[in-house]
XYZ file of C-alpha atoms in Angstrom:
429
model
C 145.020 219.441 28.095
C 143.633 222.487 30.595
C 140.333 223.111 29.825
C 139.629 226.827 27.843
C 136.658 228.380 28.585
C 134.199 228.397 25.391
C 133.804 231.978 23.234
C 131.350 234.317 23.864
C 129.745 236.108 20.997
C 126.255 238.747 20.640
C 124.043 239.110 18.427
C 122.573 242.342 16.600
C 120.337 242.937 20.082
C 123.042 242.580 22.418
C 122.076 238.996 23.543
C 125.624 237.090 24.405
C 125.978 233.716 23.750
C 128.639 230.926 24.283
C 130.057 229.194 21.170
C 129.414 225.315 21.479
C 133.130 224.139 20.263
C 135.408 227.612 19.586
C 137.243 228.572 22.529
C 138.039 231.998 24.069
C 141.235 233.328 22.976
C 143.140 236.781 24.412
C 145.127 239.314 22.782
C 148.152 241.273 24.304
C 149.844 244.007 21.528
C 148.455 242.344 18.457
C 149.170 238.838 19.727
C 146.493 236.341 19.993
C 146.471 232.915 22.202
C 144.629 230.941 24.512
C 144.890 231.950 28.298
C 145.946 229.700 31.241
C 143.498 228.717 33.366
C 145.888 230.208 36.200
C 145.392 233.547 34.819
C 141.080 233.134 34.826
C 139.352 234.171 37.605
C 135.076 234.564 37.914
C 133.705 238.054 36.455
C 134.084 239.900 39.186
C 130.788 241.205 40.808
C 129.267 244.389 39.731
C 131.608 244.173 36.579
C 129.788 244.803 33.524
C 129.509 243.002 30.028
C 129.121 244.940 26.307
C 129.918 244.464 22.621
C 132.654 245.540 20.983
C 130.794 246.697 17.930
C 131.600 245.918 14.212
C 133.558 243.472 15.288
C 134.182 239.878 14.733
C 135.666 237.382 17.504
C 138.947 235.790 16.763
C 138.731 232.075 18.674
C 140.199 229.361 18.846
C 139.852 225.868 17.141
C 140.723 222.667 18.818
C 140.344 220.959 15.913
C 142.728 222.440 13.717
C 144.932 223.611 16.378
C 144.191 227.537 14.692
C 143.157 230.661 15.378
C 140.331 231.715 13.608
C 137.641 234.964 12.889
C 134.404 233.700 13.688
C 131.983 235.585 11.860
C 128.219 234.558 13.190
C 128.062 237.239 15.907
C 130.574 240.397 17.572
C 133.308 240.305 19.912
C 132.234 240.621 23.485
C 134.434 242.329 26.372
C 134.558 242.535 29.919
C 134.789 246.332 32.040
C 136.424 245.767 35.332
C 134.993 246.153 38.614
C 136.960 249.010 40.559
C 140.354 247.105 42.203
C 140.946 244.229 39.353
C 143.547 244.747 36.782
C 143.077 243.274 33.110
C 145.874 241.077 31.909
C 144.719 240.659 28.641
C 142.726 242.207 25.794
C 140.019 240.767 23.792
C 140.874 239.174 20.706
C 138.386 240.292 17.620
C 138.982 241.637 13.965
C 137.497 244.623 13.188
C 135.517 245.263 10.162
C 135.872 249.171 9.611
C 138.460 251.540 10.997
C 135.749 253.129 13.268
C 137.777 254.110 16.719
C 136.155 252.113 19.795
C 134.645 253.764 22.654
C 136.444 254.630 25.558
C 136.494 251.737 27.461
C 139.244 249.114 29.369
C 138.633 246.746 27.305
C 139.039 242.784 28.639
C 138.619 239.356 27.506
C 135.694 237.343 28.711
C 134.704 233.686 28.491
C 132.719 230.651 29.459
C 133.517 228.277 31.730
C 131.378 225.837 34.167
C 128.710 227.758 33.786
C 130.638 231.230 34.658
C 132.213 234.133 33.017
C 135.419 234.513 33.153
C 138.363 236.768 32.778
C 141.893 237.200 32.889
C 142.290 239.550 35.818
C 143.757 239.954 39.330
C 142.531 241.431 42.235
C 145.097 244.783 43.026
C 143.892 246.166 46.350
C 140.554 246.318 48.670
C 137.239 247.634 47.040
C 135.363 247.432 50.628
C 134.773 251.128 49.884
C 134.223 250.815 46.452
C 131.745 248.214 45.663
C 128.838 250.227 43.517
C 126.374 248.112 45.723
C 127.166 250.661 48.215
C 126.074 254.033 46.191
C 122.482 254.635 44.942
C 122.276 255.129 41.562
C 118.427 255.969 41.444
C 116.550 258.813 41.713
C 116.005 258.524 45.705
C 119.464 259.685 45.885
C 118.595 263.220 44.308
C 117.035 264.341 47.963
C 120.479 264.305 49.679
C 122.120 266.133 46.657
C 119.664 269.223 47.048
C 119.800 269.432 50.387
C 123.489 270.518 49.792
C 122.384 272.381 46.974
C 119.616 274.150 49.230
C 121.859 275.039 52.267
C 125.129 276.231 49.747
C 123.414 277.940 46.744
C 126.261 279.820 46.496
C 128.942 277.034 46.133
C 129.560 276.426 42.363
C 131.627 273.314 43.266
C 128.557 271.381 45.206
C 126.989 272.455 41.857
C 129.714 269.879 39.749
C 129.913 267.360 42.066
C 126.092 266.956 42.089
C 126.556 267.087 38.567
C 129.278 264.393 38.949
C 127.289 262.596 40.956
C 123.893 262.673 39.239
C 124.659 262.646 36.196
C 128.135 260.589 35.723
C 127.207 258.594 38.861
C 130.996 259.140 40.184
C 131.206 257.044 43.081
C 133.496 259.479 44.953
C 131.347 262.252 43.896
C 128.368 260.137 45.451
C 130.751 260.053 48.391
C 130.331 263.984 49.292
C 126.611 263.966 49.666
C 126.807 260.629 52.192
C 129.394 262.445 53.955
C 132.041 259.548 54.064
C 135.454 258.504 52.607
C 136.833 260.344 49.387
C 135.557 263.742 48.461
C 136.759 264.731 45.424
C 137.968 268.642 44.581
C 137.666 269.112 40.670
C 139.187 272.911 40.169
C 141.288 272.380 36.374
C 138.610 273.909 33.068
C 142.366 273.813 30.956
C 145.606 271.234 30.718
C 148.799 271.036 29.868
C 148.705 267.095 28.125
C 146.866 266.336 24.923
C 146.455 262.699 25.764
C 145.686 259.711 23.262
C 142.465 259.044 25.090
C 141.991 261.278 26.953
C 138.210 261.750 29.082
C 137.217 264.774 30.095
C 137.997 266.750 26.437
C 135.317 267.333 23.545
C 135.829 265.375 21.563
C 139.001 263.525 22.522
C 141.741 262.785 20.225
C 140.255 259.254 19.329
C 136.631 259.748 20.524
C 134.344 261.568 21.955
C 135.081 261.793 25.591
C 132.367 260.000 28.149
C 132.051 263.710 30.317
C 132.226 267.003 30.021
C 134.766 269.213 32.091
C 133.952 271.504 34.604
C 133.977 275.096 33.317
C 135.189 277.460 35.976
C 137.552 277.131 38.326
C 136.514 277.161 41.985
C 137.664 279.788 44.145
C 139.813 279.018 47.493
C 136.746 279.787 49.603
C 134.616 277.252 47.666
C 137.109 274.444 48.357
C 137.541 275.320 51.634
C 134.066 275.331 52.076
C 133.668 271.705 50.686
C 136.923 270.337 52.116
C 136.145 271.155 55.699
C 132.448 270.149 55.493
C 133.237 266.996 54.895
C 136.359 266.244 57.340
C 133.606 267.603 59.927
C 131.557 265.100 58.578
C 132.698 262.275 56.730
C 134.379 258.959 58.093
C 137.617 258.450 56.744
C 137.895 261.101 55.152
C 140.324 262.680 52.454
C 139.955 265.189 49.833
C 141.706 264.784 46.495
C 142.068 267.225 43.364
C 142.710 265.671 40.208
C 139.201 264.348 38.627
C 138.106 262.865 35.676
C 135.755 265.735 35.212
C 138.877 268.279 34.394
C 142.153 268.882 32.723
C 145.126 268.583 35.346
C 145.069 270.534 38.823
C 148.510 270.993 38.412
C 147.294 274.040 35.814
C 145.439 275.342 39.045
C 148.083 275.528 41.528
C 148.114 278.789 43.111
C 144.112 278.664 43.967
C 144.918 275.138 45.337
C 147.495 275.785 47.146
C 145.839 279.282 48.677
C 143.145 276.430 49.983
C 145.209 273.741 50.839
C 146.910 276.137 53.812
C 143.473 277.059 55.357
C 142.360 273.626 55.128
C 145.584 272.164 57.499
C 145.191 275.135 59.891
C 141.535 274.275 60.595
C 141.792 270.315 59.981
C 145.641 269.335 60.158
C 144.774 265.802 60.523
C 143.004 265.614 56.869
C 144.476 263.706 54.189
C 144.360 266.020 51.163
C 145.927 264.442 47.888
C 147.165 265.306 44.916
C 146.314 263.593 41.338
C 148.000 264.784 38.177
C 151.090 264.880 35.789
C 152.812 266.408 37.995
C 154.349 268.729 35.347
C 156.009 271.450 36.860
C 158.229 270.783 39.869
C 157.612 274.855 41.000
C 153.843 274.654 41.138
C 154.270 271.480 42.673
C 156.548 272.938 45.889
C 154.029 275.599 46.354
C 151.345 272.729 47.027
C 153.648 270.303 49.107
C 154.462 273.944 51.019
C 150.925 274.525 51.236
C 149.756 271.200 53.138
C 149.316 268.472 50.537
C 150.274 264.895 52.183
C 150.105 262.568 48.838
C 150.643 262.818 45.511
C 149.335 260.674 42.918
C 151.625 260.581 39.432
C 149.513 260.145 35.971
C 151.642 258.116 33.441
C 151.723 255.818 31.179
C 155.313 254.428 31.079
C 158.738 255.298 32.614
C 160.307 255.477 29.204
C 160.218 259.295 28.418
C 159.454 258.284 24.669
C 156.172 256.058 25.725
C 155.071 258.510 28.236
C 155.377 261.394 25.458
C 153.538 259.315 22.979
C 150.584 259.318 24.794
C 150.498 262.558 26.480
C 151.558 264.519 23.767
C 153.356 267.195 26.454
C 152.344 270.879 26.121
C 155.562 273.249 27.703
C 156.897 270.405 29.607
C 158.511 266.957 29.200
C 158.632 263.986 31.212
C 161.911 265.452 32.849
C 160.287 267.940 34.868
C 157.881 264.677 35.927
C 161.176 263.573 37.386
C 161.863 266.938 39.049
C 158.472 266.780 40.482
C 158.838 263.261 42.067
C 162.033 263.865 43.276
C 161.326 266.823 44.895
C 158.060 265.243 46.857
C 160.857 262.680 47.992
C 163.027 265.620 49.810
C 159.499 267.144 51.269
C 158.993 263.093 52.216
C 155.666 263.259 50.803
C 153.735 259.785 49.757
C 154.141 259.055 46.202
C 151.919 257.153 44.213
C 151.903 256.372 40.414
C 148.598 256.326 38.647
C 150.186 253.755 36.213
C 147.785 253.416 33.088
C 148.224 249.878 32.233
C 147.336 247.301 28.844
C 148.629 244.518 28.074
C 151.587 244.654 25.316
C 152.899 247.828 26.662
C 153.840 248.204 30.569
C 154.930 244.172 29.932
C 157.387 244.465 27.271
C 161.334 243.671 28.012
C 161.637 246.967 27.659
C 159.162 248.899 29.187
C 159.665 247.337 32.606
C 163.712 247.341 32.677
C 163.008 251.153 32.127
C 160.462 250.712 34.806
C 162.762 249.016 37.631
C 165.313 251.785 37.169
C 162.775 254.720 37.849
C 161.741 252.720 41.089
C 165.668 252.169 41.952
C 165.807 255.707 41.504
C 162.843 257.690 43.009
C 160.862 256.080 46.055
C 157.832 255.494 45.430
C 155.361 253.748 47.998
C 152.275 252.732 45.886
C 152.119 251.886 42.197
C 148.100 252.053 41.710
C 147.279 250.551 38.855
C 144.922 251.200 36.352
C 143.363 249.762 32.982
C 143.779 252.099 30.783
C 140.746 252.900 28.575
C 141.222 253.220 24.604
C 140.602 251.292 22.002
C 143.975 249.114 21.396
C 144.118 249.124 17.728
C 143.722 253.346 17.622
C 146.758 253.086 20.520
C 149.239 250.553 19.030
C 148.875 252.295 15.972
C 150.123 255.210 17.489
C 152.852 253.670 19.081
C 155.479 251.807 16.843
C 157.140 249.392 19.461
C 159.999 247.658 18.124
C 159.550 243.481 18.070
C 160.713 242.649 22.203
C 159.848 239.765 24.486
C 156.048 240.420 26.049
C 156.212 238.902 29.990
C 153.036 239.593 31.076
C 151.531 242.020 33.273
C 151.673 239.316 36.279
C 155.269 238.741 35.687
C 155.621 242.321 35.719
C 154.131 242.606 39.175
C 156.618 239.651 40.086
C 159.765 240.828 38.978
C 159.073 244.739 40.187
C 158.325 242.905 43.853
C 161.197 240.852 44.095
C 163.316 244.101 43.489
C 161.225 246.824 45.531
C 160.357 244.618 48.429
C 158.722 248.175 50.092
C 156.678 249.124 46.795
C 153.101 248.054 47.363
C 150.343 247.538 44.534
C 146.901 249.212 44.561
C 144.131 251.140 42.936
C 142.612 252.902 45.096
C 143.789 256.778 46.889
C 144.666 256.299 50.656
C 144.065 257.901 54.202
C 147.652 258.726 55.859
C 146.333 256.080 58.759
C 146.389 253.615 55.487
C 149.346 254.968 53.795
C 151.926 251.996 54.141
C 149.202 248.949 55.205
C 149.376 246.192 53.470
C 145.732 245.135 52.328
C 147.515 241.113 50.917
C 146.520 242.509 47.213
C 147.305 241.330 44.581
C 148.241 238.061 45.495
C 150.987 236.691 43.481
C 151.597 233.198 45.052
C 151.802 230.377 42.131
C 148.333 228.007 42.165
């Protein structure tokens, strides 16, 4: 037999241990087993370890060939680095009906003297990697010097915020002048989702950030957007944060921006991140400039996707509108597909998924772990029983019949729109 990496298990102070005979088991839906060693790879650097509190572990027993709740310590899980994709939950038992934080959570285990997860790499974190932003207090200097020379800008004011405070990589981004610069401008919006993170409290939880509270005027984003395409390498602006409700609620100050910002830089990227809920606000942006736009959902199924955003005034047709009317401006489409295992993998789910990409073009499906507490979200959503094929079959099948689709995580410069960075790689080992 393949060997299974041992359990890992904390203690009351945090301290994680591995279990000298129970092995690591996953979960996907409410579905636990042991993982394949081909689905394992190391803990990916700069990912981070926590414990699922009042929880117990469920492992499993070589001995007696069983599953079972080991109670000497809590469940521990795995957050991502930025670019990997989960492909399976922890498996633990909780011991009240307290709602988890908001986090992706992933399995974790021990194995020749490594942690390890079940995970893939999606797409190229060069860009990414938190070893390249300061997170310490020498990094305040460069915020108020931005603060100092536009004490008028109440947008440098959330993004240092953002930055400071949040430590949002991309918000870090603006005061180094390079790559993604990112526009919050949305206080309100238009989706009540299941988890969502920017609203206090959220639905399940309390929410890990507040949202911005005013909504920037055209000259403040103009301001910000052409400072940094004067200064920045790479760069591209993108509205849609996780510091505010959806842009899309925003349009007409956006789009009054967007036009100044491609007469005086036509070459920047500016893109577009939201639920794209309303195919009229939407033309006034693609009219307006914007190059990309990046879809929030959850699922192509219209009953899914309303599950979990809980639609205010729209529905997921006018999603459709939206997408198909970026396709007649030829705009680049890109899903934000919020992934966990036991949903996007079901029989289901991804025939509904293959006919939306037979339908609508679509040239990047970023994907990304989606961060809620499982139990709270299955509990929500009553799936009927259907074949589970696994998030890496997923990515198979939705290759072998959208040969042009490509995989990611990560918002791109036009220059970068349709290169192919080799992620994730799907070859059998």
């Amino acid at each position: 037999m393949y060997d299974i990496p041992s359990l890992l298990f904390a203690d009351r102070q945090g301290n994680i241990y591995d279990h000298p005979s129970l092995k690591m088991a996953v979960r996907s839906e409410n579905y636990n087993f042991v993982p394949y060693e081909t689905e394992l790879i190391e803990l990916p650097e700069t990912s981070r370890l926590y414990f699922m509190p009042n929880t117990h572990p469920i492992a499993y027993n070589q001995d007696t060939a069983n599953m079972e709740t080991f109670t000497g310590g809590t469940a521990v899980s795995a957050f991502l680095a930025p670019g990997f994709l989960r492909l399976f939950l922890p498996a633990y038992k909780k011991l009240n009906t307290e709602i988890l934080p908001l986090y992706a959570y992933t399995a974790v285990g021990w194995m020749n003297g490594k942690f390890v997860v079940p995970a893939i790499k999606i797409d190229d974190d060069s860009k990414w990697n938190p070893n390249l932003y300061d997170y310490t207090d020498a990094f305040k200097p460069k915020v108020q010097a931005y603060l100092s020379k536009y004490p008028e800008n109440r947008l440098y004011r959330q993004l240092a915020k953002c930055a400071l405070e949040y430590h949002c990589t991309a918000a870090k981004n603006v005061f180094m002048g390079r790559w993604e610069c990112p526009i919050p401008t949305a206080p309100s919006c238009n989706s009540r989702c299941l988890g969502c993170i920017s609203k206090q409290p959220a639905e399940c939880c309390p929410s890990p950030q507040s949202r911005i509270n005013f909504v920037p005027s055209p000259k403040e984003i103009i301001e910000v957007a052409l400072n940094h395409y004067e200064t920045a390498e790479e760069p591209i602006i993108s509205f849609g944060q996780g510091c505010e409700g959806d842009p899309i609620t925003e349009a007409e100050t956006i789009a009054k921006a967007v036009s100044v910002i491609k007469k005086k830089a036509p070459n920047m990227t500016i893109n577009f991140n939201s639920n794209c809920s309303s195919p009229e606000k939407l033309k006034l942006l693609l009219d307006a400039g914007v190059d990309s736009i990046r879809v929030s959902m959850n699922s192509a199924n219209h009953t899914t996707y309303e599950m979990y955003y809980s639609p205010v005034d729209y529905d997921f047709g006018d999603v459709l509108k939206s997408i198909e009317l970026a396709n007649k401006y030829k705009a680049y489409v890109s899903l934000n597909l919020l992934t966990i295992p036991g949903v996007n993998d079901r029989e289901g789910e991804l025939n509904t998924l293959l006919d939306f990409l037979g339908a609508y073009n679509i040239d990047l499906i970023q994907l990304r772990n989606l961060n809620i507490d499982p139990d709270f979200l299955f509990s929500k959503m009553k799936f009927k029983t259907e074949e589970i094929l696994g998030l890496k079959n997923m990515l198979k099948l939705i290759k072998r019949k959208n040969k042009n689709v490509r995989f990611g995580y990560f918002n791109r410069t036009k220059e970068n729109f349709f290169k192919d960075f080799g992620y994730p790689d799907l070859k059998r080992r």
